[in-house]
PDB file of C-alpha atoms in Angstrom:
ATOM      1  CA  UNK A  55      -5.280  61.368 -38.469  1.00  0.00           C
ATOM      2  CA  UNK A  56      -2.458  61.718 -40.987  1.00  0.00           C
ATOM      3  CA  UNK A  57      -0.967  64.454 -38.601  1.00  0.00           C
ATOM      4  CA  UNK A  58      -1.386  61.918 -35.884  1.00  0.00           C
ATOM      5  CA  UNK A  59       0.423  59.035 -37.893  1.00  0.00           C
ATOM      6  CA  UNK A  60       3.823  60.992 -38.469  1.00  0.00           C
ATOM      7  CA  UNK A  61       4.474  61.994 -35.226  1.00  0.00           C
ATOM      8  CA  UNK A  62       3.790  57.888 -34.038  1.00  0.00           C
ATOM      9  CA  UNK A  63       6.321  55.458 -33.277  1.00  0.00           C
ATOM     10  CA  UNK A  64       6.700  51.883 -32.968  1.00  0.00           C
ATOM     11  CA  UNK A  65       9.229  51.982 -30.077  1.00  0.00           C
ATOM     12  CA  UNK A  66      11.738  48.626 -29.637  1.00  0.00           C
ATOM     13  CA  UNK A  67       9.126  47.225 -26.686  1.00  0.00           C
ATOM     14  CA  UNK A  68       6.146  47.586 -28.491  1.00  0.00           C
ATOM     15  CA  UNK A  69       7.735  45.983 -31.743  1.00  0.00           C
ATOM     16  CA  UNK A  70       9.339  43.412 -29.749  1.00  0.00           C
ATOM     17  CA  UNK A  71       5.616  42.923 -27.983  1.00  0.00           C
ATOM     18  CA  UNK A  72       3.917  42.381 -31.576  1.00  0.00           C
ATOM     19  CA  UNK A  73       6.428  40.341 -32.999  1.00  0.00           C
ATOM     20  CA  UNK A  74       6.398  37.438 -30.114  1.00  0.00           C
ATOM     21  CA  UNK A  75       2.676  38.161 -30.291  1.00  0.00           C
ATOM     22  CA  UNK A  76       2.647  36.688 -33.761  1.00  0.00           C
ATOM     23  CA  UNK A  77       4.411  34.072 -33.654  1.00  0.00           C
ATOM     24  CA  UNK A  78       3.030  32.560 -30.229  1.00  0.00           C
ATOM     25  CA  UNK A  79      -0.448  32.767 -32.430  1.00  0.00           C
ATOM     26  CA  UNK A  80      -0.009  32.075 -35.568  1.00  0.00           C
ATOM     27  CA  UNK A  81       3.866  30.250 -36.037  1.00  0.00           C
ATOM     28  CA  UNK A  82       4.724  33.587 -38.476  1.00  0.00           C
ATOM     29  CA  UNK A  83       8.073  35.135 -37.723  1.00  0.00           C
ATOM     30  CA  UNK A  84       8.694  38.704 -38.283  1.00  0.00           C
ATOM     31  CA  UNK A  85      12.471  39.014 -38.432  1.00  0.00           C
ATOM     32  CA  UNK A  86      13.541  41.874 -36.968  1.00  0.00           C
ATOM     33  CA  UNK A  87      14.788  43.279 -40.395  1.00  0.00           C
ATOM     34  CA  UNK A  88      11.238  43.612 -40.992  1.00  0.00           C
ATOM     35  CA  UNK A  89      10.478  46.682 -38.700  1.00  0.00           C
ATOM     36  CA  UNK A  90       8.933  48.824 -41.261  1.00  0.00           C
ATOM     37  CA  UNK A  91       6.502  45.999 -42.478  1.00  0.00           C
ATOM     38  CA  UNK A  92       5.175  45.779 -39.462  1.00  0.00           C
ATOM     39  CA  UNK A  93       5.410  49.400 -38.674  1.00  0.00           C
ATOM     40  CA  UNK A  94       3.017  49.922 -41.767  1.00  0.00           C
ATOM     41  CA  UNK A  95       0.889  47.113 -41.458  1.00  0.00           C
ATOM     42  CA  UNK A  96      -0.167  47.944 -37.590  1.00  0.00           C
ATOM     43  CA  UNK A  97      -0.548  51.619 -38.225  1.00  0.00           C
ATOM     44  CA  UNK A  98      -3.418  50.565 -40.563  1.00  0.00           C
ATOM     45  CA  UNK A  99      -5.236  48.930 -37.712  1.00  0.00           C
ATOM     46  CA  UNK A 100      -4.147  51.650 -34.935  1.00  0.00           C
ATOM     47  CA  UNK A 101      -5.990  54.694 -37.793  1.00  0.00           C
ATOM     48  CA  UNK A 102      -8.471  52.537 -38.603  1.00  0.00           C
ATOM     49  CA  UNK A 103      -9.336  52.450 -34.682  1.00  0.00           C
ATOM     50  CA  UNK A 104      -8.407  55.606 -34.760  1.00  0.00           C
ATOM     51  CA  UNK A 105      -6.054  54.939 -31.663  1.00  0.00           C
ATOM     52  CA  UNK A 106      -3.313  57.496 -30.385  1.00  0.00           C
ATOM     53  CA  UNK A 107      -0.641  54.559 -30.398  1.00  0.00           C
ATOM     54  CA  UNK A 108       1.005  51.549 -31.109  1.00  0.00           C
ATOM     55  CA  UNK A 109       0.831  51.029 -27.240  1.00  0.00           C
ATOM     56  CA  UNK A 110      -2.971  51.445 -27.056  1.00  0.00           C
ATOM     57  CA  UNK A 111      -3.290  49.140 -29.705  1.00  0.00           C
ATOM     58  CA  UNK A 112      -1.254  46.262 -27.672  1.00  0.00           C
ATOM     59  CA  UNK A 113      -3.717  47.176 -24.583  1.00  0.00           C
ATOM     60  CA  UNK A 114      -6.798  46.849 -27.058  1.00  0.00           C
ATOM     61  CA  UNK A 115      -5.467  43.439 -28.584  1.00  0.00           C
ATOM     62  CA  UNK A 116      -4.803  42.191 -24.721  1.00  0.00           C
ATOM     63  CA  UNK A 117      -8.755  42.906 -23.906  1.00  0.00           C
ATOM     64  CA  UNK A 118     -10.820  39.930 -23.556  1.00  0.00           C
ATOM     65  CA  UNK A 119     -13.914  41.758 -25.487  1.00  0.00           C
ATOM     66  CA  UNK A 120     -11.209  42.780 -28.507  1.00  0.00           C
ATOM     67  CA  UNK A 121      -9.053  39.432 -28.193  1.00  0.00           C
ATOM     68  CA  UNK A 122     -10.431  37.298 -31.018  1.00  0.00           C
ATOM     69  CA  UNK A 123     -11.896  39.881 -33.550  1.00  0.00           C
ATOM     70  CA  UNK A 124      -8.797  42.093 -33.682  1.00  0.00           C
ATOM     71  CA  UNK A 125      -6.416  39.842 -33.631  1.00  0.00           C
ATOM     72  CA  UNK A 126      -7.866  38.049 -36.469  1.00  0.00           C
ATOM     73  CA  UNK A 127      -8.037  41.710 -38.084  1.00  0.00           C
ATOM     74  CA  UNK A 128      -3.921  42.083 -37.325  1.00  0.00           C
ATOM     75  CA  UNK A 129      -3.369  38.526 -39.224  1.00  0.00           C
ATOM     76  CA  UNK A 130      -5.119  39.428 -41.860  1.00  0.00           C
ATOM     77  CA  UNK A 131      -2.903  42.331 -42.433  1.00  0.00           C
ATOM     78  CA  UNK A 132       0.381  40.608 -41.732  1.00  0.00           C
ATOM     79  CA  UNK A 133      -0.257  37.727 -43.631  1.00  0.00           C
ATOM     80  CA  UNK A 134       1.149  36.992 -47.330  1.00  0.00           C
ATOM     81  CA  UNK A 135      -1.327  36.078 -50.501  1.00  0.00           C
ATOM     82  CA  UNK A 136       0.751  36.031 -53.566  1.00  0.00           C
ATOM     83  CA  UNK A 137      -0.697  33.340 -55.689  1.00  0.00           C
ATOM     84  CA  UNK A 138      -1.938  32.547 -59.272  1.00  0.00           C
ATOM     85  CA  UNK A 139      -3.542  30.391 -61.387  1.00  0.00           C
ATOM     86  CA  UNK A 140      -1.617  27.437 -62.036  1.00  0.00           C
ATOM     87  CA  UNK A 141       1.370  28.354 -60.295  1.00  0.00           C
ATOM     88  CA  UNK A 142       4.391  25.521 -60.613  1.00  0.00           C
ATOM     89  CA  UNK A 143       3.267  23.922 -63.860  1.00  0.00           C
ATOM     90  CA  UNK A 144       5.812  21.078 -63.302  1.00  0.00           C
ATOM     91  CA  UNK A 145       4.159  20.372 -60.576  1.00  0.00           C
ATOM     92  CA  UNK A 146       0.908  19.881 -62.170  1.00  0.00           C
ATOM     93  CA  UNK A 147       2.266  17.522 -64.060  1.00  0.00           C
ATOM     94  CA  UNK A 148       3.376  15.468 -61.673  1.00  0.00           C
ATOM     95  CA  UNK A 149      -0.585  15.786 -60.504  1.00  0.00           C
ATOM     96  CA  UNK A 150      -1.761  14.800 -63.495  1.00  0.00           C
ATOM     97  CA  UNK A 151       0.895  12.003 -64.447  1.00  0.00           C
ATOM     98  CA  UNK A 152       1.582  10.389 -61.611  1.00  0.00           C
ATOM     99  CA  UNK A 153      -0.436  11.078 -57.884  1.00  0.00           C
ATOM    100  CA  UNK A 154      -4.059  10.988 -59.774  1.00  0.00           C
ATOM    101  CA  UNK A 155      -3.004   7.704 -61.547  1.00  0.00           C
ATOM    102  CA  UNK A 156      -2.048   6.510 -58.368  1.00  0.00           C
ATOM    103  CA  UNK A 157      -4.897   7.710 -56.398  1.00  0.00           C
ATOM    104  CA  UNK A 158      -7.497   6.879 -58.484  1.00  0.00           C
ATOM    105  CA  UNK A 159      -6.286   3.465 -58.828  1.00  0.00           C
ATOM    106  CA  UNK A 160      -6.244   2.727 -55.058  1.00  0.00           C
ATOM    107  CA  UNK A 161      -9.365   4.767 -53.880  1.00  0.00           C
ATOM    108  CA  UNK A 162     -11.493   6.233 -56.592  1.00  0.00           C
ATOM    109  CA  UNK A 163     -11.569   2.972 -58.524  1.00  0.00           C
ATOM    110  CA  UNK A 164     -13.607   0.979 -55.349  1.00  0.00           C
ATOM    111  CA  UNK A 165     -15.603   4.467 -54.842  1.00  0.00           C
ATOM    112  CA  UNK A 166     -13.944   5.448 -52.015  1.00  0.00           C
ATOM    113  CA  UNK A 167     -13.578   9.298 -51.245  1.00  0.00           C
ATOM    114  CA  UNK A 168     -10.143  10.965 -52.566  1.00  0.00           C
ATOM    115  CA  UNK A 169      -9.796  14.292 -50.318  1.00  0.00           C
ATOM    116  CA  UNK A 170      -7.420  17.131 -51.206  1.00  0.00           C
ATOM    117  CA  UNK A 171      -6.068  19.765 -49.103  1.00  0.00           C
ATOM    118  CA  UNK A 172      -4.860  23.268 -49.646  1.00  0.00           C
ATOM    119  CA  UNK A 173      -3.218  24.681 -46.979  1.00  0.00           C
ATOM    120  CA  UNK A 174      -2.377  28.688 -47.266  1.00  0.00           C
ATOM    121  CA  UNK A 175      -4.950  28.580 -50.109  1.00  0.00           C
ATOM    122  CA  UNK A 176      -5.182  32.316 -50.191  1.00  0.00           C
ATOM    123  CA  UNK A 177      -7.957  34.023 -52.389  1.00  0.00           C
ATOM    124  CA  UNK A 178      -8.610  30.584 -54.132  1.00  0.00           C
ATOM    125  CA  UNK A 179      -6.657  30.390 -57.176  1.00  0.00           C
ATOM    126  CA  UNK A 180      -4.479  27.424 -56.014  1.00  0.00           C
ATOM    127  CA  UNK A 181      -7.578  25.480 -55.302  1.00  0.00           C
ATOM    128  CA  UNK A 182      -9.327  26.362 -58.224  1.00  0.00           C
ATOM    129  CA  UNK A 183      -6.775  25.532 -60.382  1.00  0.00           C
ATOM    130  CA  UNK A 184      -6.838  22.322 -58.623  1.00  0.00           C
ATOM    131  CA  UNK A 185     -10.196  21.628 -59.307  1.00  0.00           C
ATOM    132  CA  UNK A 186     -10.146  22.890 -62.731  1.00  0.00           C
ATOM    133  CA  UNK A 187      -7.642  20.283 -63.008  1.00  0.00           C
ATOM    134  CA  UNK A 188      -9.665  17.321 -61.967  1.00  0.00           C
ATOM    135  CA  UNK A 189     -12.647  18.435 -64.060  1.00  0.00           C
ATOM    136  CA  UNK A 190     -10.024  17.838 -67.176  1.00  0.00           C
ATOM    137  CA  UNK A 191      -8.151  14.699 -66.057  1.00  0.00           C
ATOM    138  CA  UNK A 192     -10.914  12.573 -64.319  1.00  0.00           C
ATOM    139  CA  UNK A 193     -14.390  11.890 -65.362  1.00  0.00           C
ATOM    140  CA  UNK A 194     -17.170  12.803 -63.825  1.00  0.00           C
ATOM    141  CA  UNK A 195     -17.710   9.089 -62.432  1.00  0.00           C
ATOM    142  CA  UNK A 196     -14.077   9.833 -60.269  1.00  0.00           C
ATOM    143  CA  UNK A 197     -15.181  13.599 -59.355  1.00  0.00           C
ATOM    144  CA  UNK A 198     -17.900  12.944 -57.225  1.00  0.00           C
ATOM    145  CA  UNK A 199     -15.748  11.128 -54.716  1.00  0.00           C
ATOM    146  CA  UNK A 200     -13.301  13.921 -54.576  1.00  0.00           C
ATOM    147  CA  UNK A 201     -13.067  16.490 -52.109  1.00  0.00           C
ATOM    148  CA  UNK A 202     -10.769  19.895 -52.171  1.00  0.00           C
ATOM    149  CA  UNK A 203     -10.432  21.487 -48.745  1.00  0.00           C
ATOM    150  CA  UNK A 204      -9.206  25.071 -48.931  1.00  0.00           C
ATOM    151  CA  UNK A 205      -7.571  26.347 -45.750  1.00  0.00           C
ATOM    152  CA  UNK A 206      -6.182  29.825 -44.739  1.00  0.00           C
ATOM    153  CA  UNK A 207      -5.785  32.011 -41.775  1.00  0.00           C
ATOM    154  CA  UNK A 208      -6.841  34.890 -43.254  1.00  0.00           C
ATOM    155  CA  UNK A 209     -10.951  35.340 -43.066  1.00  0.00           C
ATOM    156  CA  UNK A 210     -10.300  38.181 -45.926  1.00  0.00           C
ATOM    157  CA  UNK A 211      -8.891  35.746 -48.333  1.00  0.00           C
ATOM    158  CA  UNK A 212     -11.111  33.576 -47.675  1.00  0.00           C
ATOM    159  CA  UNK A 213     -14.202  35.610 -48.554  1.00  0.00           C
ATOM    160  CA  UNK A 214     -12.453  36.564 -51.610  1.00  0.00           C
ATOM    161  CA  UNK A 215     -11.874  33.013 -52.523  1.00  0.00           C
ATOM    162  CA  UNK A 216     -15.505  31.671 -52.104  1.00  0.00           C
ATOM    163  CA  UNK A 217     -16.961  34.850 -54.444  1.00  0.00           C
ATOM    164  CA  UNK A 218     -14.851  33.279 -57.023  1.00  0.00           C
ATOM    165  CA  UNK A 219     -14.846  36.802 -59.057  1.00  0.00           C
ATOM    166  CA  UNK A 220     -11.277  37.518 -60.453  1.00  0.00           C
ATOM    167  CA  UNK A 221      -9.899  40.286 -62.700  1.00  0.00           C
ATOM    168  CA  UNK A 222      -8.577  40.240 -65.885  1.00  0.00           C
ATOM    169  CA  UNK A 223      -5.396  40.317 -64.956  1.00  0.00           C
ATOM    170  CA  UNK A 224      -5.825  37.634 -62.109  1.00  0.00           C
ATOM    171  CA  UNK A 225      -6.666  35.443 -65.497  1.00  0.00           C
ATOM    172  CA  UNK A 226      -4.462  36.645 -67.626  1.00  0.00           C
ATOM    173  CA  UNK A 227      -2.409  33.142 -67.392  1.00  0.00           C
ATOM    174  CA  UNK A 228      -5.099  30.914 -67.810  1.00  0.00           C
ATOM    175  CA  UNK A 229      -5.487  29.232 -71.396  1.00  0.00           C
ATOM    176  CA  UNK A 230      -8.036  30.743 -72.921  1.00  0.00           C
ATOM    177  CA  UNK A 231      -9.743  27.303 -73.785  1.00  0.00           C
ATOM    178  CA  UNK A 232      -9.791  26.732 -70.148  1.00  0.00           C
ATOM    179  CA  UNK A 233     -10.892  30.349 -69.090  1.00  0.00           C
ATOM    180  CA  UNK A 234     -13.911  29.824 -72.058  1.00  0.00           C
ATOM    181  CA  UNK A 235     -15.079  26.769 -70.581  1.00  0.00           C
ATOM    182  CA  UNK A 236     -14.949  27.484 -66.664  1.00  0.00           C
ATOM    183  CA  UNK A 237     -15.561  30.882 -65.967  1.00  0.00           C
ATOM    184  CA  UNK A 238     -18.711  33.677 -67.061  1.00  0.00           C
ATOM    185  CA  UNK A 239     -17.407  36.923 -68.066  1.00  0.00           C
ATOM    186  CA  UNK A 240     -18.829  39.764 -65.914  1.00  0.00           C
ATOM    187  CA  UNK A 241     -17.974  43.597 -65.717  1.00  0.00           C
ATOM    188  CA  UNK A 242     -14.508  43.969 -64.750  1.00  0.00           C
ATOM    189  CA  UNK A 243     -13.339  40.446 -64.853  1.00  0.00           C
ATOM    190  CA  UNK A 244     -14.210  36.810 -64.418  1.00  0.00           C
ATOM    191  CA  UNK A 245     -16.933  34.395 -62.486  1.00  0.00           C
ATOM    192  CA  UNK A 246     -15.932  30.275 -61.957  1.00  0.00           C
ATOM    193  CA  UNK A 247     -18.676  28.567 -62.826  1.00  0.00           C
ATOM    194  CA  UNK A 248     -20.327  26.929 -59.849  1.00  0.00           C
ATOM    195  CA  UNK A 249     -19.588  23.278 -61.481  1.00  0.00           C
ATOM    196  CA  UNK A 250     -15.732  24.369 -60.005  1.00  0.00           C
ATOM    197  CA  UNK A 251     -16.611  26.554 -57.347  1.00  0.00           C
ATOM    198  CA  UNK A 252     -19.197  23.557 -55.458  1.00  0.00           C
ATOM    199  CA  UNK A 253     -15.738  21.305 -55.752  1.00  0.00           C
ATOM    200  CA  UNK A 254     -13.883  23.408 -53.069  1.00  0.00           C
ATOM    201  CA  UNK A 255     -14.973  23.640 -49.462  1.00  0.00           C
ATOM    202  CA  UNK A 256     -13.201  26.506 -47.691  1.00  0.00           C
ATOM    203  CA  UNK A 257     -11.798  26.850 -44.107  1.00  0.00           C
ATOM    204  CA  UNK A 258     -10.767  29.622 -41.702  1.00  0.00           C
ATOM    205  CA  UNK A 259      -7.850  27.640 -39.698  1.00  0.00           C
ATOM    206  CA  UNK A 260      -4.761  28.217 -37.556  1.00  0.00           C
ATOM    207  CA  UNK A 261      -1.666  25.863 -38.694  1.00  0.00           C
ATOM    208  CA  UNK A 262      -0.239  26.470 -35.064  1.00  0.00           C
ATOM    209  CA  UNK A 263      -3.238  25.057 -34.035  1.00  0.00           C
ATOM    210  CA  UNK A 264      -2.708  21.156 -32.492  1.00  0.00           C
ATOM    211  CA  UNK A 265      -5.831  19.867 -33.305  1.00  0.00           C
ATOM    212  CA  UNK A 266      -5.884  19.012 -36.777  1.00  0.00           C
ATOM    213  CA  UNK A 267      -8.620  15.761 -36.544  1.00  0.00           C
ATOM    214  CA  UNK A 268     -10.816  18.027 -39.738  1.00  0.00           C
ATOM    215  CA  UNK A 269      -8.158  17.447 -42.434  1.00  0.00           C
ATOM    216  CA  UNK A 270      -7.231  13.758 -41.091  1.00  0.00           C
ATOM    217  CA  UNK A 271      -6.963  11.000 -44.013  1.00  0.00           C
ATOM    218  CA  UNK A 272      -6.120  13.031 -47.171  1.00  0.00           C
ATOM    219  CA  UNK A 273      -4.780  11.803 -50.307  1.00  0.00           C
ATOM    220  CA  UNK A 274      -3.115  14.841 -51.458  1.00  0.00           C
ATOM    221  CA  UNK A 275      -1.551  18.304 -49.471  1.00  0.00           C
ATOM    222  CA  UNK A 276      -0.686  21.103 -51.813  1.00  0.00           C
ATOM    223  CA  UNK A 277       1.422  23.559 -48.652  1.00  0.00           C
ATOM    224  CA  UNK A 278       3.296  25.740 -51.004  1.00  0.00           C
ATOM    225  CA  UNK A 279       5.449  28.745 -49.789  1.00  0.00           C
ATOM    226  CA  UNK A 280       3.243  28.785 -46.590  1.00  0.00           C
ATOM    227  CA  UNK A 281       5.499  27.708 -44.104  1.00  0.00           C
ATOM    228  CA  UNK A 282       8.458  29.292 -45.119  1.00  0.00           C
ATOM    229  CA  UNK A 283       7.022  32.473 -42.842  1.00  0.00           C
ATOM    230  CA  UNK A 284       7.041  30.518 -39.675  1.00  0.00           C
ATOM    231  CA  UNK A 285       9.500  30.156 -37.058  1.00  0.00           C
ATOM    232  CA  UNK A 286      11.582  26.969 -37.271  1.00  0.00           C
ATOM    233  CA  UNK A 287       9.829  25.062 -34.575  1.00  0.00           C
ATOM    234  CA  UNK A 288       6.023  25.953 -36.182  1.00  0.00           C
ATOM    235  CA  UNK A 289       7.304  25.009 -39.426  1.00  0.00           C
ATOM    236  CA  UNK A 290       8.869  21.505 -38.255  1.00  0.00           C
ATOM    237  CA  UNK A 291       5.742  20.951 -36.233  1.00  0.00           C
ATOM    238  CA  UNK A 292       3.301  22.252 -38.922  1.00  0.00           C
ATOM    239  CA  UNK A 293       5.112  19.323 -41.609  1.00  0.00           C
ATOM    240  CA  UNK A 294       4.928  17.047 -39.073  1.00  0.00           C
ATOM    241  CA  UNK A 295       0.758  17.584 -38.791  1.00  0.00           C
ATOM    242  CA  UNK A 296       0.835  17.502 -42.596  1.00  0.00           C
ATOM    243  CA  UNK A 297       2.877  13.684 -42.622  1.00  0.00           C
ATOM    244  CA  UNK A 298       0.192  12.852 -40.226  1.00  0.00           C
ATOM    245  CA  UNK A 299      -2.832  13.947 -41.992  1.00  0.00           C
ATOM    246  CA  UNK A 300      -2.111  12.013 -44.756  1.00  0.00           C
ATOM    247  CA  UNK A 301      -3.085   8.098 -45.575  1.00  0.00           C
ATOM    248  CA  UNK A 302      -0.136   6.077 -46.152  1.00  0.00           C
ATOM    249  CA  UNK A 303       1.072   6.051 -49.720  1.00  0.00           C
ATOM    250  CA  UNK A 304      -0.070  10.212 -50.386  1.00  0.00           C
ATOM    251  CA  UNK A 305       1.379  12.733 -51.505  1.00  0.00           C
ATOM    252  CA  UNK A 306       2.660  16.131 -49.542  1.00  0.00           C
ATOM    253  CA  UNK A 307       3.506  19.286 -52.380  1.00  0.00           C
ATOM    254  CA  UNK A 308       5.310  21.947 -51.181  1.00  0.00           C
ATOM    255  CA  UNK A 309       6.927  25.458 -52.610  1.00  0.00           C
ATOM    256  CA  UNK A 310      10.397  25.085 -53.935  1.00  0.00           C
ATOM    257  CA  UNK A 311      11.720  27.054 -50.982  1.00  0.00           C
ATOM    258  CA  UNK A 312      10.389  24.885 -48.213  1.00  0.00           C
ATOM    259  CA  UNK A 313      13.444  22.457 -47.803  1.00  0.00           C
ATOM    260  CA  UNK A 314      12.957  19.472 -45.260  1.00  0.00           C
ATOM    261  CA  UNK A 315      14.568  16.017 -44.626  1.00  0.00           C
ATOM    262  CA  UNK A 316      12.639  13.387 -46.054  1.00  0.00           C
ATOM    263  CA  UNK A 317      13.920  10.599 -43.908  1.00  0.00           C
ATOM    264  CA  UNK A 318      13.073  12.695 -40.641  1.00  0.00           C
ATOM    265  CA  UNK A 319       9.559  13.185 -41.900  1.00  0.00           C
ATOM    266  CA  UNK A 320       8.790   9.250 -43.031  1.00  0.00           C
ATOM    267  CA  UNK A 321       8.441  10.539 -46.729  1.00  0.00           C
ATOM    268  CA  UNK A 322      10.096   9.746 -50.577  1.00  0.00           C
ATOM    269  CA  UNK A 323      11.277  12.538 -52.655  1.00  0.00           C
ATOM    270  CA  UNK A 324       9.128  12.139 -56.306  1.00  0.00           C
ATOM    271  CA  UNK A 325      10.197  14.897 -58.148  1.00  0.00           C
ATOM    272  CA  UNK A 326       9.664  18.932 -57.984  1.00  0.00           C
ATOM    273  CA  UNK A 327       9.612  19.464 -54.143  1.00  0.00           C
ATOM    274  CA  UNK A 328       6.772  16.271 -54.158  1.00  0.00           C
ATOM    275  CA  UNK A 329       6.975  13.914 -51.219  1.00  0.00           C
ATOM    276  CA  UNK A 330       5.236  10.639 -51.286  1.00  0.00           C
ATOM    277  CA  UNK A 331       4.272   9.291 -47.492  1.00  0.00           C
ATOM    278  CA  UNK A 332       6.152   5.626 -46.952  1.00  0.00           C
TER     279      UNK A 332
END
């Protein structure tokens, strides 16, 4: 097979093929800079299949039978999952200073249901942290009206995420107060207790997708460096789902590179790429 995978190429049709493949799906553009990303991430699928070519793999991918499975397979392997534990600390401030104030004064105060959503939540840390978060800031009284949904288009994240087993050095930044009183040492790394883990409710889902009805009336979106992979037209419709999924009054949190016009999207800058819905 390694003989096999020198002598293959991904020739300009079948790159071109892939690319527009990708984005029609999933939103994710693949700039054409990025030929040898792609290169290596679909000759892991075609030796795993142990396929002659990247041209039998595009006839494979086009089969009704092979559709759904193997394309899921392909985004998992083009898809970014950088993340940590308490990534953007400002920004957790602003959480725990300002939008839980707020939102536990309007909703969790009358016992009404506060509902959080992580989109791109990758292997779990962002929504973890999340709910780590709450289990510090709110009392318990406030915590059983709140819901985290944790969203990703990757189904290998995503089983990652709901194990809940991390490394050492996937820990390494958490305090160790925190890390003592939330998570159960095992061989080789770290368990979240299930007090955190039963917080989170995880979700294989598209972002190009239209119908979004699921993650309707939220309080809080946590997006961060997720759309900045899409094509300009998935990203602007992809914020646009976000604005709508939100009640009036909450609060969209996005990655410091994911720039947008406030006034175009009916939300208030706060502060640390925070938006507040008007």
């Amino acid at each position: 097979m390694l003989e096999v995978s020198k002598k293959m190429i991904l020739d300009e049709s079948d790159f071109e093929w892939f690319r527009r493949f990708i984005q029609k799906e999933t939103g994710i553009h693949i700039f054409k800079e990025k030929h040898i990303f792609l290169y290596n991430r679909l000759l892991k699928r075609v030796n795993e299949l142990n396929l002659d070519s990247f041209s039998a793999y595009r006839e494979l991918i086009k089969t009704a039978d092979a559709y759904r499975e193997e394309s899921q397979n392909l985004f998992n392997e083009i898809t970014t999952n950088e993340t940590w534990f308490f990534r953007y600390k400002k920004q957790f401030e602003v959480l725990r200073k300002v939008i839980l104030r707020d939102i536990v004064a309007k909703r969790g105060n009358f016992g009404q249901q506060i509902t959080i959503n992580c989109f791109g939540c990758s292997s779990g840390q962002e929504p973890y942290s999340v709910a780590i978060f709450l289990a510090e800031e709110l009392d318990v009284n406030f915590r059983v009206f709140t819901r985290i949904n944790a969203v990703d288009l990757s189904t290998a994240v995503l089983q990652k995420a709901k194990k809940g087993f991390y490394s050492d050095s996937e820990v390494g930044n958490i305090p160790p107060e925190l890390l003592r009183r939330y998570f159960a040492k095992e061989i080789d790394g770290y368990r979240i207790l299930p007090r955190i883990s039963n917080m989170v409710n995880y979700f294989h889902f598209n972002m190009n997708d239209e119908n979004w009805n699921k993650f309707k009336f939220c309080d809080v979106i946590l997006c961060r460096n997720t759309t900045i992979y899409f094509e300009l037209r998935a990203r602007e419709r992809a914020i646009k789902k976000m604005v709508s999924s939100l009640r009036k009054g909450g609060f969209l949190i996005l990655g410091h590179s994911e720039i947008i016009d406030p006034p175009d999207q009916d939300l208030k800058f706060v502060a640390h790429n925070i938006y507040r819905k008007v």
